[in-house]
PDB file of C-alpha atoms (C1' of nucleotides) in Angstrom:
ATOM      1  CA  UNK A   1      54.981 -42.730  57.617  1.00  0.00           C
ATOM      2  CA  UNK A   2      57.080 -43.681  54.619  1.00  0.00           C
ATOM      3  CA  UNK A   3      60.416 -45.224  55.392  1.00  0.00           C
ATOM      4  CA  UNK A   4      63.394 -43.412  53.859  1.00  0.00           C
ATOM      5  CA  UNK A   5      64.919 -46.080  51.714  1.00  0.00           C
ATOM      6  CA  UNK A   6      68.633 -46.215  51.023  1.00  0.00           C
ATOM      7  CA  UNK A   7      68.586 -46.755  47.312  1.00  0.00           C
ATOM      8  CA  UNK A   8      71.234 -48.931  45.769  1.00  0.00           C
ATOM      9  CA  UNK A   9      74.029 -46.755  44.457  1.00  0.00           C
ATOM     10  CA  UNK A  10      75.916 -48.023  41.468  1.00  0.00           C
ATOM     11  CA  UNK A  11      77.958 -46.319  38.749  1.00  0.00           C
ATOM     12  CA  UNK A  12      80.865 -45.107  40.812  1.00  0.00           C
ATOM     13  CA  UNK A  13      80.880 -47.806  43.466  1.00  0.00           C
ATOM     14  CA  UNK A  14      80.293 -51.024  41.519  1.00  0.00           C
ATOM     15  CA  UNK A  15      80.920 -50.177  37.889  1.00  0.00           C
ATOM     16  CA  UNK A  16      79.571 -53.448  36.553  1.00  0.00           C
ATOM     17  CA  UNK A  17      76.317 -53.341  38.445  1.00  0.00           C
ATOM     18  CA  UNK A  18      74.505 -51.061  36.046  1.00  0.00           C
ATOM     19  CA  UNK A  19      74.836 -53.551  33.236  1.00  0.00           C
ATOM     20  CA  UNK A  20      71.128 -54.153  32.856  1.00  0.00           C
ATOM     21  CA  UNK A  21      70.398 -50.548  32.060  1.00  0.00           C
ATOM     22  CA  UNK A  22      73.525 -49.954  30.001  1.00  0.00           C
ATOM     23  CA  UNK A  23      72.756 -53.062  28.000  1.00  0.00           C
ATOM     24  CA  UNK A  24      70.090 -51.247  26.054  1.00  0.00           C
ATOM     25  CA  UNK A  25      72.558 -49.069  24.234  1.00  0.00           C
ATOM     26  CA  UNK A  26      75.836 -50.832  24.860  1.00  0.00           C
ATOM     27  CA  UNK A  27      77.577 -47.503  24.696  1.00  0.00           C
ATOM     28  CA  UNK A  28      80.138 -48.461  27.278  1.00  0.00           C
ATOM     29  CA  UNK A  29      81.500 -51.617  25.579  1.00  0.00           C
ATOM     30  CA  UNK A  30      81.382 -50.016  22.140  1.00  0.00           C
ATOM     31  CA  UNK A  31      83.475 -47.080  23.336  1.00  0.00           C
ATOM     32  CA  UNK A  32      85.966 -49.430  24.960  1.00  0.00           C
ATOM     33  CA  UNK A  33      86.144 -51.514  21.815  1.00  0.00           C
ATOM     34  CA  UNK A  34      86.668 -48.518  19.544  1.00  0.00           C
ATOM     35  CA  UNK A  35      89.425 -47.330  21.841  1.00  0.00           C
ATOM     36  CA  UNK A  36      91.031 -50.751  22.076  1.00  0.00           C
ATOM     37  CA  UNK A  37      91.098 -51.113  18.291  1.00  0.00           C
ATOM     38  CA  UNK A  38      92.368 -47.589  17.628  1.00  0.00           C
ATOM     39  CA  UNK A  39      89.265 -46.623  15.699  1.00  0.00           C
ATOM     40  CA  UNK A  40      88.482 -43.638  17.857  1.00  0.00           C
ATOM     41  CA  UNK A  41      90.381 -41.743  20.497  1.00  0.00           C
ATOM     42  CA  UNK A  42      88.252 -38.823  21.596  1.00  0.00           C
ATOM     43  CA  UNK A  43      84.615 -37.906  22.091  1.00  0.00           C
ATOM     44  CA  UNK A  44      83.801 -36.268  18.794  1.00  0.00           C
ATOM     45  CA  UNK A  45      85.371 -39.113  16.855  1.00  0.00           C
ATOM     46  CA  UNK A  46      83.333 -41.666  18.791  1.00  0.00           C
ATOM     47  CA  UNK A  47      80.115 -40.040  17.667  1.00  0.00           C
ATOM     48  CA  UNK A  48      80.915 -40.750  14.035  1.00  0.00           C
ATOM     49  CA  UNK A  49      82.419 -44.206  14.538  1.00  0.00           C
ATOM     50  CA  UNK A  50      79.717 -45.475  16.874  1.00  0.00           C
ATOM     51  CA  UNK A  51      77.114 -44.741  14.233  1.00  0.00           C
ATOM     52  CA  UNK A  52      78.586 -47.512  12.067  1.00  0.00           C
ATOM     53  CA  UNK A  53      77.836 -50.099  14.736  1.00  0.00           C
ATOM     54  CA  UNK A  54      74.521 -51.806  14.211  1.00  0.00           C
ATOM     55  CA  UNK A  55      74.714 -52.881  17.829  1.00  0.00           C
ATOM     56  CA  UNK A  56      73.819 -49.410  18.958  1.00  0.00           C
ATOM     57  CA  UNK A  57      70.997 -47.323  17.673  1.00  0.00           C
ATOM     58  CA  UNK A  58      71.668 -45.117  14.667  1.00  0.00           C
ATOM     59  CA  UNK A  59      72.444 -42.049  16.718  1.00  0.00           C
ATOM     60  CA  UNK A  60      74.091 -41.793  20.090  1.00  0.00           C
ATOM     61  CA  UNK A  61      73.788 -38.405  21.690  1.00  0.00           C
ATOM     62  CA  UNK A  62      77.003 -36.488  22.324  1.00  0.00           C
ATOM     63  CA  UNK A  63      76.064 -36.009  25.962  1.00  0.00           C
ATOM     64  CA  UNK A  64      75.897 -39.775  26.452  1.00  0.00           C
ATOM     65  CA  UNK A  65      79.328 -40.212  24.864  1.00  0.00           C
ATOM     66  CA  UNK A  66      81.024 -37.588  26.990  1.00  0.00           C
ATOM     67  CA  UNK A  67      79.376 -38.642  30.206  1.00  0.00           C
ATOM     68  CA  UNK A  68      80.079 -42.321  29.572  1.00  0.00           C
ATOM     69  CA  UNK A  69      83.744 -41.543  28.900  1.00  0.00           C
ATOM     70  CA  UNK A  70      83.946 -39.611  32.161  1.00  0.00           C
ATOM     71  CA  UNK A  71      82.326 -42.490  34.034  1.00  0.00           C
ATOM     72  CA  UNK A  72      84.787 -44.941  32.467  1.00  0.00           C
ATOM     73  CA  UNK A  73      87.647 -42.741  33.576  1.00  0.00           C
ATOM     74  CA  UNK A  74      86.303 -42.468  37.118  1.00  0.00           C
ATOM     75  CA  UNK A  75      86.254 -46.249  37.240  1.00  0.00           C
ATOM     76  CA  UNK A  76      89.813 -46.491  35.983  1.00  0.00           C
ATOM     77  CA  UNK A  77      88.921 -48.134  32.665  1.00  0.00           C
ATOM     78  CA  UNK A  78      90.338 -45.299  30.557  1.00  0.00           C
ATOM     79  CA  UNK A  79      92.777 -42.416  31.038  1.00  0.00           C
ATOM     80  CA  UNK A  80      92.523 -39.075  29.295  1.00  0.00           C
ATOM     81  CA  UNK A  81      94.986 -36.425  28.259  1.00  0.00           C
ATOM     82  CA  UNK A  82      94.700 -33.212  26.274  1.00  0.00           C
ATOM     83  CA  UNK A  83      96.058 -32.865  22.791  1.00  0.00           C
ATOM     84  CA  UNK A  84      95.759 -30.074  20.204  1.00  0.00           C
ATOM     85  CA  UNK A  85      93.173 -30.687  17.507  1.00  0.00           C
ATOM     86  CA  UNK A  86      94.216 -31.098  13.885  1.00  0.00           C
ATOM     87  CA  UNK A  87      92.242 -27.983  13.114  1.00  0.00           C
ATOM     88  CA  UNK A  88      90.037 -26.632  15.823  1.00  0.00           C
ATOM     89  CA  UNK A  89      89.874 -26.829  19.587  1.00  0.00           C
ATOM     90  CA  UNK A  90      91.865 -29.217  21.752  1.00  0.00           C
ATOM     91  CA  UNK A  91      90.794 -32.821  22.119  1.00  0.00           C
ATOM     92  CA  UNK A  92      90.643 -34.987  25.177  1.00  0.00           C
ATOM     93  CA  UNK A  93      92.365 -38.174  24.079  1.00  0.00           C
ATOM     94  CA  UNK A  94      91.523 -41.447  25.763  1.00  0.00           C
ATOM     95  CA  UNK A  95      93.496 -44.633  26.301  1.00  0.00           C
ATOM     96  CA  UNK A  96      92.222 -47.953  27.611  1.00  0.00           C
ATOM     97  CA  UNK A  97      93.787 -49.295  30.766  1.00  0.00           C
ATOM     98  CA  UNK A  98      94.389 -53.009  31.456  1.00  0.00           C
ATOM     99  CA  UNK A  99      91.399 -52.835  33.789  1.00  0.00           C
ATOM    100  CA  UNK A 100      89.413 -51.404  30.911  1.00  0.00           C
ATOM    101  CA  UNK A 101      90.322 -54.321  28.670  1.00  0.00           C
ATOM    102  CA  UNK A 102      89.254 -56.743  31.387  1.00  0.00           C
ATOM    103  CA  UNK A 103      86.018 -54.833  31.727  1.00  0.00           C
ATOM    104  CA  UNK A 104      85.442 -55.160  27.996  1.00  0.00           C
ATOM    105  CA  UNK A 105      86.072 -58.898  28.213  1.00  0.00           C
ATOM    106  CA  UNK A 106      83.432 -59.208  30.924  1.00  0.00           C
ATOM    107  CA  UNK A 107      81.067 -57.180  28.771  1.00  0.00           C
ATOM    108  CA  UNK A 108      81.727 -59.503  25.849  1.00  0.00           C
ATOM    109  CA  UNK A 109      80.577 -62.529  27.849  1.00  0.00           C
ATOM    110  CA  UNK A 110      77.329 -60.841  28.835  1.00  0.00           C
ATOM    111  CA  UNK A 111      76.678 -59.451  25.365  1.00  0.00           C
ATOM    112  CA  UNK A 112      77.280 -62.865  23.826  1.00  0.00           C
ATOM    113  CA  UNK A 113      74.904 -64.620  26.225  1.00  0.00           C
ATOM    114  CA  UNK A 114      72.165 -62.079  25.801  1.00  0.00           C
ATOM    115  CA  UNK A 115      72.687 -61.919  22.073  1.00  0.00           C
ATOM    116  CA  UNK A 116      72.264 -65.666  21.732  1.00  0.00           C
ATOM    117  CA  UNK A 117      69.193 -65.594  23.950  1.00  0.00           C
ATOM    118  CA  UNK A 118      67.707 -62.886  21.762  1.00  0.00           C
ATOM    119  CA  UNK A 119      68.362 -64.773  18.528  1.00  0.00           C
ATOM    120  CA  UNK A 120      66.824 -67.865  20.092  1.00  0.00           C
ATOM    121  CA  UNK A 121      63.823 -65.911  21.275  1.00  0.00           C
ATOM    122  CA  UNK A 122      63.286 -64.467  17.804  1.00  0.00           C
ATOM    123  CA  UNK A 123      63.387 -68.001  16.442  1.00  0.00           C
ATOM    124  CA  UNK A 124      60.697 -69.069  18.917  1.00  0.00           C
ATOM    125  CA  UNK A 125      58.553 -66.143  17.838  1.00  0.00           C
ATOM    126  CA  UNK A 126      58.840 -67.104  14.185  1.00  0.00           C
ATOM    127  CA  UNK A 127      57.583 -70.603  14.999  1.00  0.00           C
ATOM    128  CA  UNK A 128      54.228 -69.261  16.139  1.00  0.00           C
TER     129      UNK A 128
ATOM    130  CA  UNK B   1      64.755 -17.262  28.902  1.00  0.00           C
ATOM    131  CA  UNK B   2      64.745 -20.988  28.302  1.00  0.00           C
ATOM    132  CA  UNK B   3      62.512 -22.197  25.534  1.00  0.00           C
ATOM    133  CA  UNK B   4      59.820 -24.667  26.545  1.00  0.00           C
ATOM    134  CA  UNK B   5      60.625 -27.650  24.413  1.00  0.00           C
ATOM    135  CA  UNK B   6      57.924 -29.947  23.098  1.00  0.00           C
ATOM    136  CA  UNK B   7      59.414 -33.275  24.037  1.00  0.00           C
ATOM    137  CA  UNK B   8      58.767 -36.265  21.823  1.00  0.00           C
ATOM    138  CA  UNK B   9      55.910 -38.279  23.224  1.00  0.00           C
ATOM    139  CA  UNK B  10      55.903 -41.969  22.560  1.00  0.00           C
ATOM    140  CA  UNK B  11      54.267 -44.921  24.293  1.00  0.00           C
ATOM    141  CA  UNK B  12      50.651 -44.118  23.605  1.00  0.00           C
ATOM    142  CA  UNK B  13      51.046 -42.382  20.253  1.00  0.00           C
ATOM    143  CA  UNK B  14      53.603 -44.538  18.418  1.00  0.00           C
ATOM    144  CA  UNK B  15      53.789 -47.817  20.286  1.00  0.00           C
ATOM    145  CA  UNK B  16      56.856 -49.039  18.452  1.00  0.00           C
ATOM    146  CA  UNK B  17      58.905 -45.914  18.976  1.00  0.00           C
ATOM    147  CA  UNK B  18      60.041 -46.773  22.466  1.00  0.00           C
ATOM    148  CA  UNK B  19      61.894 -49.819  21.247  1.00  0.00           C
ATOM    149  CA  UNK B  20      65.316 -48.551  22.181  1.00  0.00           C
ATOM    150  CA  UNK B  21      64.496 -48.237  25.841  1.00  0.00           C
ATOM    151  CA  UNK B  22      62.333 -51.330  26.055  1.00  0.00           C
ATOM    152  CA  UNK B  23      65.022 -53.337  24.332  1.00  0.00           C
ATOM    153  CA  UNK B  24      67.041 -53.481  27.491  1.00  0.00           C
ATOM    154  CA  UNK B  25      64.611 -55.767  29.208  1.00  0.00           C
ATOM    155  CA  UNK B  26      62.478 -57.008  26.352  1.00  0.00           C
ATOM    156  CA  UNK B  27      59.578 -57.239  28.718  1.00  0.00           C
ATOM    157  CA  UNK B  28      57.049 -56.315  26.079  1.00  0.00           C
ATOM    158  CA  UNK B  29      57.848 -59.074  23.546  1.00  0.00           C
ATOM    159  CA  UNK B  30      58.304 -61.673  26.274  1.00  0.00           C
ATOM    160  CA  UNK B  31      54.866 -60.910  27.685  1.00  0.00           C
ATOM    161  CA  UNK B  32      53.326 -61.085  24.220  1.00  0.00           C
ATOM    162  CA  UNK B  33      55.089 -64.377  23.548  1.00  0.00           C
ATOM    163  CA  UNK B  34      53.999 -65.928  26.837  1.00  0.00           C
ATOM    164  CA  UNK B  35      50.445 -64.871  26.082  1.00  0.00           C
ATOM    165  CA  UNK B  36      50.569 -66.136  22.512  1.00  0.00           C
ATOM    166  CA  UNK B  37      51.839 -69.536  23.631  1.00  0.00           C
ATOM    167  CA  UNK B  38      49.370 -69.880  26.500  1.00  0.00           C
ATOM    168  CA  UNK B  39      52.118 -70.004  29.087  1.00  0.00           C
ATOM    169  CA  UNK B  40      50.758 -67.128  31.104  1.00  0.00           C
ATOM    170  CA  UNK B  41      47.499 -65.242  31.119  1.00  0.00           C
ATOM    171  CA  UNK B  42      47.636 -62.705  33.925  1.00  0.00           C
ATOM    172  CA  UNK B  43      50.144 -60.517  35.725  1.00  0.00           C
ATOM    173  CA  UNK B  44      51.057 -62.677  38.655  1.00  0.00           C
ATOM    174  CA  UNK B  45      51.605 -65.675  36.422  1.00  0.00           C
ATOM    175  CA  UNK B  46      53.895 -63.681  34.144  1.00  0.00           C
ATOM    176  CA  UNK B  47      56.200 -62.912  37.034  1.00  0.00           C
ATOM    177  CA  UNK B  48      56.935 -66.594  37.532  1.00  0.00           C
ATOM    178  CA  UNK B  49      57.097 -67.553  33.859  1.00  0.00           C
ATOM    179  CA  UNK B  50      59.226 -64.626  32.767  1.00  0.00           C
ATOM    180  CA  UNK B  51      61.874 -65.638  35.293  1.00  0.00           C
ATOM    181  CA  UNK B  52      62.519 -68.785  33.221  1.00  0.00           C
ATOM    182  CA  UNK B  53      63.471 -66.675  30.215  1.00  0.00           C
ATOM    183  CA  UNK B  54      67.196 -66.054  30.055  1.00  0.00           C
ATOM    184  CA  UNK B  55      66.473 -63.220  27.665  1.00  0.00           C
ATOM    185  CA  UNK B  56      65.381 -61.013  30.496  1.00  0.00           C
ATOM    186  CA  UNK B  57      67.174 -60.546  33.754  1.00  0.00           C
ATOM    187  CA  UNK B  58      66.464 -63.046  36.485  1.00  0.00           C
ATOM    188  CA  UNK B  59      63.813 -60.931  38.126  1.00  0.00           C
ATOM    189  CA  UNK B  60      61.315 -58.602  36.537  1.00  0.00           C
ATOM    190  CA  UNK B  61      59.571 -56.331  38.957  1.00  0.00           C
ATOM    191  CA  UNK B  62      55.827 -56.740  39.337  1.00  0.00           C
ATOM    192  CA  UNK B  63      55.324 -53.047  38.695  1.00  0.00           C
ATOM    193  CA  UNK B  64      57.000 -53.360  35.296  1.00  0.00           C
ATOM    194  CA  UNK B  65      54.781 -56.318  34.393  1.00  0.00           C
ATOM    195  CA  UNK B  66      51.530 -54.607  35.309  1.00  0.00           C
ATOM    196  CA  UNK B  67      52.443 -51.304  33.714  1.00  0.00           C
ATOM    197  CA  UNK B  68      53.657 -52.983  30.531  1.00  0.00           C
ATOM    198  CA  UNK B  69      50.428 -54.973  30.271  1.00  0.00           C
ATOM    199  CA  UNK B  70      48.409 -51.785  30.650  1.00  0.00           C
ATOM    200  CA  UNK B  71      50.468 -50.077  27.956  1.00  0.00           C
ATOM    201  CA  UNK B  72      49.992 -53.047  25.645  1.00  0.00           C
ATOM    202  CA  UNK B  73      46.267 -52.848  26.206  1.00  0.00           C
ATOM    203  CA  UNK B  74      46.173 -49.119  25.520  1.00  0.00           C
ATOM    204  CA  UNK B  75      47.878 -49.816  22.209  1.00  0.00           C
ATOM    205  CA  UNK B  76      45.375 -52.525  21.331  1.00  0.00           C
ATOM    206  CA  UNK B  77      47.866 -55.389  21.450  1.00  0.00           C
ATOM    207  CA  UNK B  78      46.068 -57.217  24.250  1.00  0.00           C
ATOM    208  CA  UNK B  79      42.588 -57.209  25.751  1.00  0.00           C
ATOM    209  CA  UNK B  80      41.841 -57.878  29.386  1.00  0.00           C
ATOM    210  CA  UNK B  81      38.893 -59.266  31.278  1.00  0.00           C
ATOM    211  CA  UNK B  82      38.295 -60.116  34.894  1.00  0.00           C
ATOM    212  CA  UNK B  83      38.036 -63.684  36.075  1.00  0.00           C
ATOM    213  CA  UNK B  84      37.764 -65.178  39.551  1.00  0.00           C
ATOM    214  CA  UNK B  85      41.041 -66.549  40.930  1.00  0.00           C
ATOM    215  CA  UNK B  86      41.384 -70.267  41.636  1.00  0.00           C
ATOM    216  CA  UNK B  87      41.886 -69.366  45.259  1.00  0.00           C
ATOM    217  CA  UNK B  88      42.364 -65.729  46.083  1.00  0.00           C
ATOM    218  CA  UNK B  89      41.475 -62.398  44.535  1.00  0.00           C
ATOM    219  CA  UNK B  90      40.221 -61.947  40.995  1.00  0.00           C
ATOM    220  CA  UNK B  91      42.629 -61.988  38.098  1.00  0.00           C
ATOM    221  CA  UNK B  92      42.826 -59.736  35.112  1.00  0.00           C
ATOM    222  CA  UNK B  93      43.138 -62.168  32.215  1.00  0.00           C
ATOM    223  CA  UNK B  94      44.824 -61.054  29.014  1.00  0.00           C
ATOM    224  CA  UNK B  95      44.435 -62.159  25.414  1.00  0.00           C
ATOM    225  CA  UNK B  96      46.593 -61.203  22.442  1.00  0.00           C
ATOM    226  CA  UNK B  97      44.909 -59.427  19.573  1.00  0.00           C
ATOM    227  CA  UNK B  98      45.845 -59.905  15.912  1.00  0.00           C
ATOM    228  CA  UNK B  99      47.571 -56.517  16.134  1.00  0.00           C
ATOM    229  CA  UNK B 100      49.489 -57.854  19.124  1.00  0.00           C
ATOM    230  CA  UNK B 101      50.717 -60.843  17.159  1.00  0.00           C
ATOM    231  CA  UNK B 102      51.873 -58.535  14.378  1.00  0.00           C
ATOM    232  CA  UNK B 103      53.604 -56.400  16.943  1.00  0.00           C
ATOM    233  CA  UNK B 104      55.387 -59.484  18.273  1.00  0.00           C
ATOM    234  CA  UNK B 105      56.495 -60.369  14.743  1.00  0.00           C
ATOM    235  CA  UNK B 106      57.981 -56.916  14.325  1.00  0.00           C
ATOM    236  CA  UNK B 107      59.704 -57.291  17.662  1.00  0.00           C
ATOM    237  CA  UNK B 108      61.128 -60.635  16.543  1.00  0.00           C
ATOM    238  CA  UNK B 109      62.822 -59.021  13.564  1.00  0.00           C
ATOM    239  CA  UNK B 110      64.437 -56.339  15.706  1.00  0.00           C
ATOM    240  CA  UNK B 111      65.441 -58.764  18.449  1.00  0.00           C
ATOM    241  CA  UNK B 112      66.993 -61.082  15.886  1.00  0.00           C
ATOM    242  CA  UNK B 113      68.997 -58.306  14.242  1.00  0.00           C
ATOM    243  CA  UNK B 114      70.235 -56.870  17.483  1.00  0.00           C
ATOM    244  CA  UNK B 115      70.931 -60.313  18.896  1.00  0.00           C
ATOM    245  CA  UNK B 116      73.104 -61.187  15.914  1.00  0.00           C
ATOM    246  CA  UNK B 117      74.887 -57.849  16.128  1.00  0.00           C
ATOM    247  CA  UNK B 118      75.594 -58.507  19.800  1.00  0.00           C
ATOM    248  CA  UNK B 119      76.960 -62.003  19.185  1.00  0.00           C
ATOM    249  CA  UNK B 120      79.115 -60.593  16.407  1.00  0.00           C
ATOM    250  CA  UNK B 121      80.338 -57.792  18.606  1.00  0.00           C
ATOM    251  CA  UNK B 122      81.261 -60.244  21.368  1.00  0.00           C
ATOM    252  CA  UNK B 123      83.201 -62.214  18.788  1.00  0.00           C
ATOM    253  CA  UNK B 124      85.112 -59.089  17.773  1.00  0.00           C
ATOM    254  CA  UNK B 125      85.932 -58.424  21.409  1.00  0.00           C
ATOM    255  CA  UNK B 126      87.308 -61.924  21.873  1.00  0.00           C
ATOM    256  CA  UNK B 127      89.635 -61.397  18.942  1.00  0.00           C
ATOM    257  CA  UNK B 128      91.465 -58.594  20.725  1.00  0.00           C
TER     258      UNK B 128
ATOM    259  C1'  DA C   1      87.844  -7.438  10.837  1.00  0.00           C
ATOM    260  C1'  DC C   2      83.666  -9.889  10.698  1.00  0.00           C
ATOM    261  C1'  DT C   3      80.500 -13.625   9.873  1.00  0.00           C
ATOM    262  C1'  DC C   4      79.651 -18.354   9.200  1.00  0.00           C
ATOM    263  C1'  DC C   5      80.645 -23.100   9.794  1.00  0.00           C
ATOM    264  C1'  DA C   6      82.830 -27.389  11.355  1.00  0.00           C
ATOM    265  C1'  DT C   7      85.094 -29.105  15.195  1.00  0.00           C
ATOM    266  C1'  DA C   8      85.254 -30.115  20.137  1.00  0.00           C
ATOM    267  C1'  DT C   9      83.992 -30.531  25.056  1.00  0.00           C
ATOM    268  C1'  DA C  10      80.851 -29.811  28.761  1.00  0.00           C
ATOM    269  C1'  DT C  11      76.663 -29.246  31.380  1.00  0.00           C
ATOM    270  C1'  DG C  12      71.677 -27.834  32.752  1.00  0.00           C
ATOM    271  C1'  DT C  13      67.415 -29.778  32.959  1.00  0.00           C
ATOM    272  C1'  DA C  14      63.042 -31.905  31.844  1.00  0.00           C
ATOM    273  C1'  DC C  15      61.461 -36.203  30.655  1.00  0.00           C
ATOM    274  C1'  DT C  16      61.288 -41.444  30.738  1.00  0.00           C
ATOM    275  C1'  DT C  17      61.993 -45.638  32.759  1.00  0.00           C
ATOM    276  C1'  DT C  18      62.885 -48.534  36.589  1.00  0.00           C
ATOM    277  C1'  DG C  19      63.030 -50.448  41.354  1.00  0.00           C
ATOM    278  C1'  DC C  20      61.446 -50.542  45.810  1.00  0.00           C
ATOM    279  C1'  DA C  21      57.896 -49.787  48.914  1.00  0.00           C
ATOM    280  C1'  DT C  22      53.372 -49.546  50.025  1.00  0.00           C
ATOM    281  C1'  DA C  23      48.189 -49.997  49.662  1.00  0.00           C
ATOM    282  C1'  DT C  24      44.344 -52.856  49.094  1.00  0.00           C
ATOM    283  C1'  DA C  25      41.811 -56.971  49.069  1.00  0.00           C
ATOM    284  C1'  DG C  26      40.146 -61.977  48.481  1.00  0.00           C
ATOM    285  C1'  DT C  27      40.745 -66.831  50.097  1.00  0.00           C
ATOM    286  C1'  DA C  28      42.463 -70.414  53.209  1.00  0.00           C
ATOM    287  C1'  DC C  29      44.054 -72.282  57.331  1.00  0.00           C
ATOM    288  C1'  DC C  30      44.736 -72.234  62.262  1.00  0.00           C
TER     289       DC C  30
ATOM    290  C1'  DG D   1      41.512 -62.523  64.871  1.00  0.00           C
ATOM    291  C1'  DG D   2      46.049 -63.442  62.838  1.00  0.00           C
ATOM    292  C1'  DT D   3      49.022 -65.055  59.310  1.00  0.00           C
ATOM    293  C1'  DA D   4      50.201 -66.406  54.682  1.00  0.00           C
ATOM    294  C1'  DC D   5      49.651 -66.650  49.893  1.00  0.00           C
ATOM    295  C1'  DT D   6      47.625 -64.755  45.922  1.00  0.00           C
ATOM    296  C1'  DA D   7      46.675 -60.721  43.007  1.00  0.00           C
ATOM    297  C1'  DT D   8      46.489 -55.979  41.198  1.00  0.00           C
ATOM    298  C1'  DA D   9      47.734 -51.251  41.493  1.00  0.00           C
ATOM    299  C1'  DT D  10      50.236 -47.070  42.436  1.00  0.00           C
ATOM    300  C1'  DG D  11      53.466 -43.414  44.764  1.00  0.00           C
ATOM    301  C1'  DC D  12      57.875 -41.881  44.555  1.00  0.00           C
ATOM    302  C1'  DA D  13      62.833 -41.325  44.168  1.00  0.00           C
ATOM    303  C1'  DA D  14      66.913 -42.941  41.665  1.00  0.00           C
ATOM    304  C1'  DA D  15      68.978 -43.718  37.371  1.00  0.00           C
ATOM    305  C1'  DG D  16      69.302 -42.975  32.615  1.00  0.00           C
ATOM    306  C1'  DT D  17      68.329 -40.304  28.353  1.00  0.00           C
ATOM    307  C1'  DA D  18      67.331 -36.436  25.015  1.00  0.00           C
ATOM    308  C1'  DC D  19      67.502 -31.935  23.793  1.00  0.00           C
ATOM    309  C1'  DA D  20      69.164 -27.527  24.406  1.00  0.00           C
ATOM    310  C1'  DT D  21      72.594 -24.521  25.528  1.00  0.00           C
ATOM    311  C1'  DA D  22      77.302 -22.605  26.648  1.00  0.00           C
ATOM    312  C1'  DT D  23      81.929 -22.055  25.418  1.00  0.00           C
ATOM    313  C1'  DA D  24      85.859 -21.964  22.412  1.00  0.00           C
ATOM    314  C1'  DT D  25      89.355 -22.896  18.399  1.00  0.00           C
ATOM    315  C1'  DG D  26      90.432 -22.438  13.625  1.00  0.00           C
ATOM    316  C1'  DG D  27      89.488 -22.147   8.660  1.00  0.00           C
ATOM    317  C1'  DA D  28      86.980 -20.179   4.565  1.00  0.00           C
ATOM    318  C1'  DG D  29      84.722 -16.492   2.557  1.00  0.00           C
ATOM    319  C1'  DT D  30      83.457 -11.525   2.253  1.00  0.00           C
TER     320       DT D  30
END
DNA sequence: ACTCCATATATGTACTTTGCATATAGTACC
DNA sequence: GGTACTATATGCAAAGTACATATATGGAGT
């Protein structure tokens, strides 16, 4: 008889726990950064801006953007409000909260560490 | 009626296509590197050696190791053979192929680029 | 008015990957 | 026989992702 395991639940409970899996795309910190630097303010705009970041893959799916923004809001890292579009449908505008900025700072430490480790690893590989 | 989509198949067909998802853990290049430098030669040994690499998370699950090794073998990047264990059950010993070394070189380029981008991104974050 | 297109958000769902548990088995020691 | 360590392998559910689809606003062209 297989025991019913209680699988670890992250995302909503401990927002920083899922860092290993999010690290692959770094969507979360990039969105926070774009918001914090006033480069993007709503979902559709993020799609275009995020593409300029070499840190992420060339294309980030819209679904990932919208769902990540919702997750960030649930964790209190951003707040949204509706605003009329310049031409077209309404936009959901996002703002970073102080907690969101702190979260980005924590991300920065992890990204820096892993980034350095990766550069170092690449160097080791080239010495073969 | 929902259309049956033909989802992109990677892994076996184009071994380098799954780089985005594998990038999170970098298990594949680390295993190849450990093999190439004679630091590990079979699954169980990889588990202990890989833990010393800061590039990956502290712990890599055994299942990931074994499945990654199998995938590498299917793609012709490693070859395996059975050998008696020093004390205990037999081990499946792995060797890197020339194709595997090339694959590692390609990985190194990507890891270096992304690593630099991450360090740069962290720097941008710290300037906020 | 109607079609077409860009903008904009949201969600359904199948697929992939991952993490934990379990299965199996050889050797060693008591 | 029982326990512990070594060693490989796999089942399965959770988590994450990719693609498709649904809905809707507003502008340009006909």
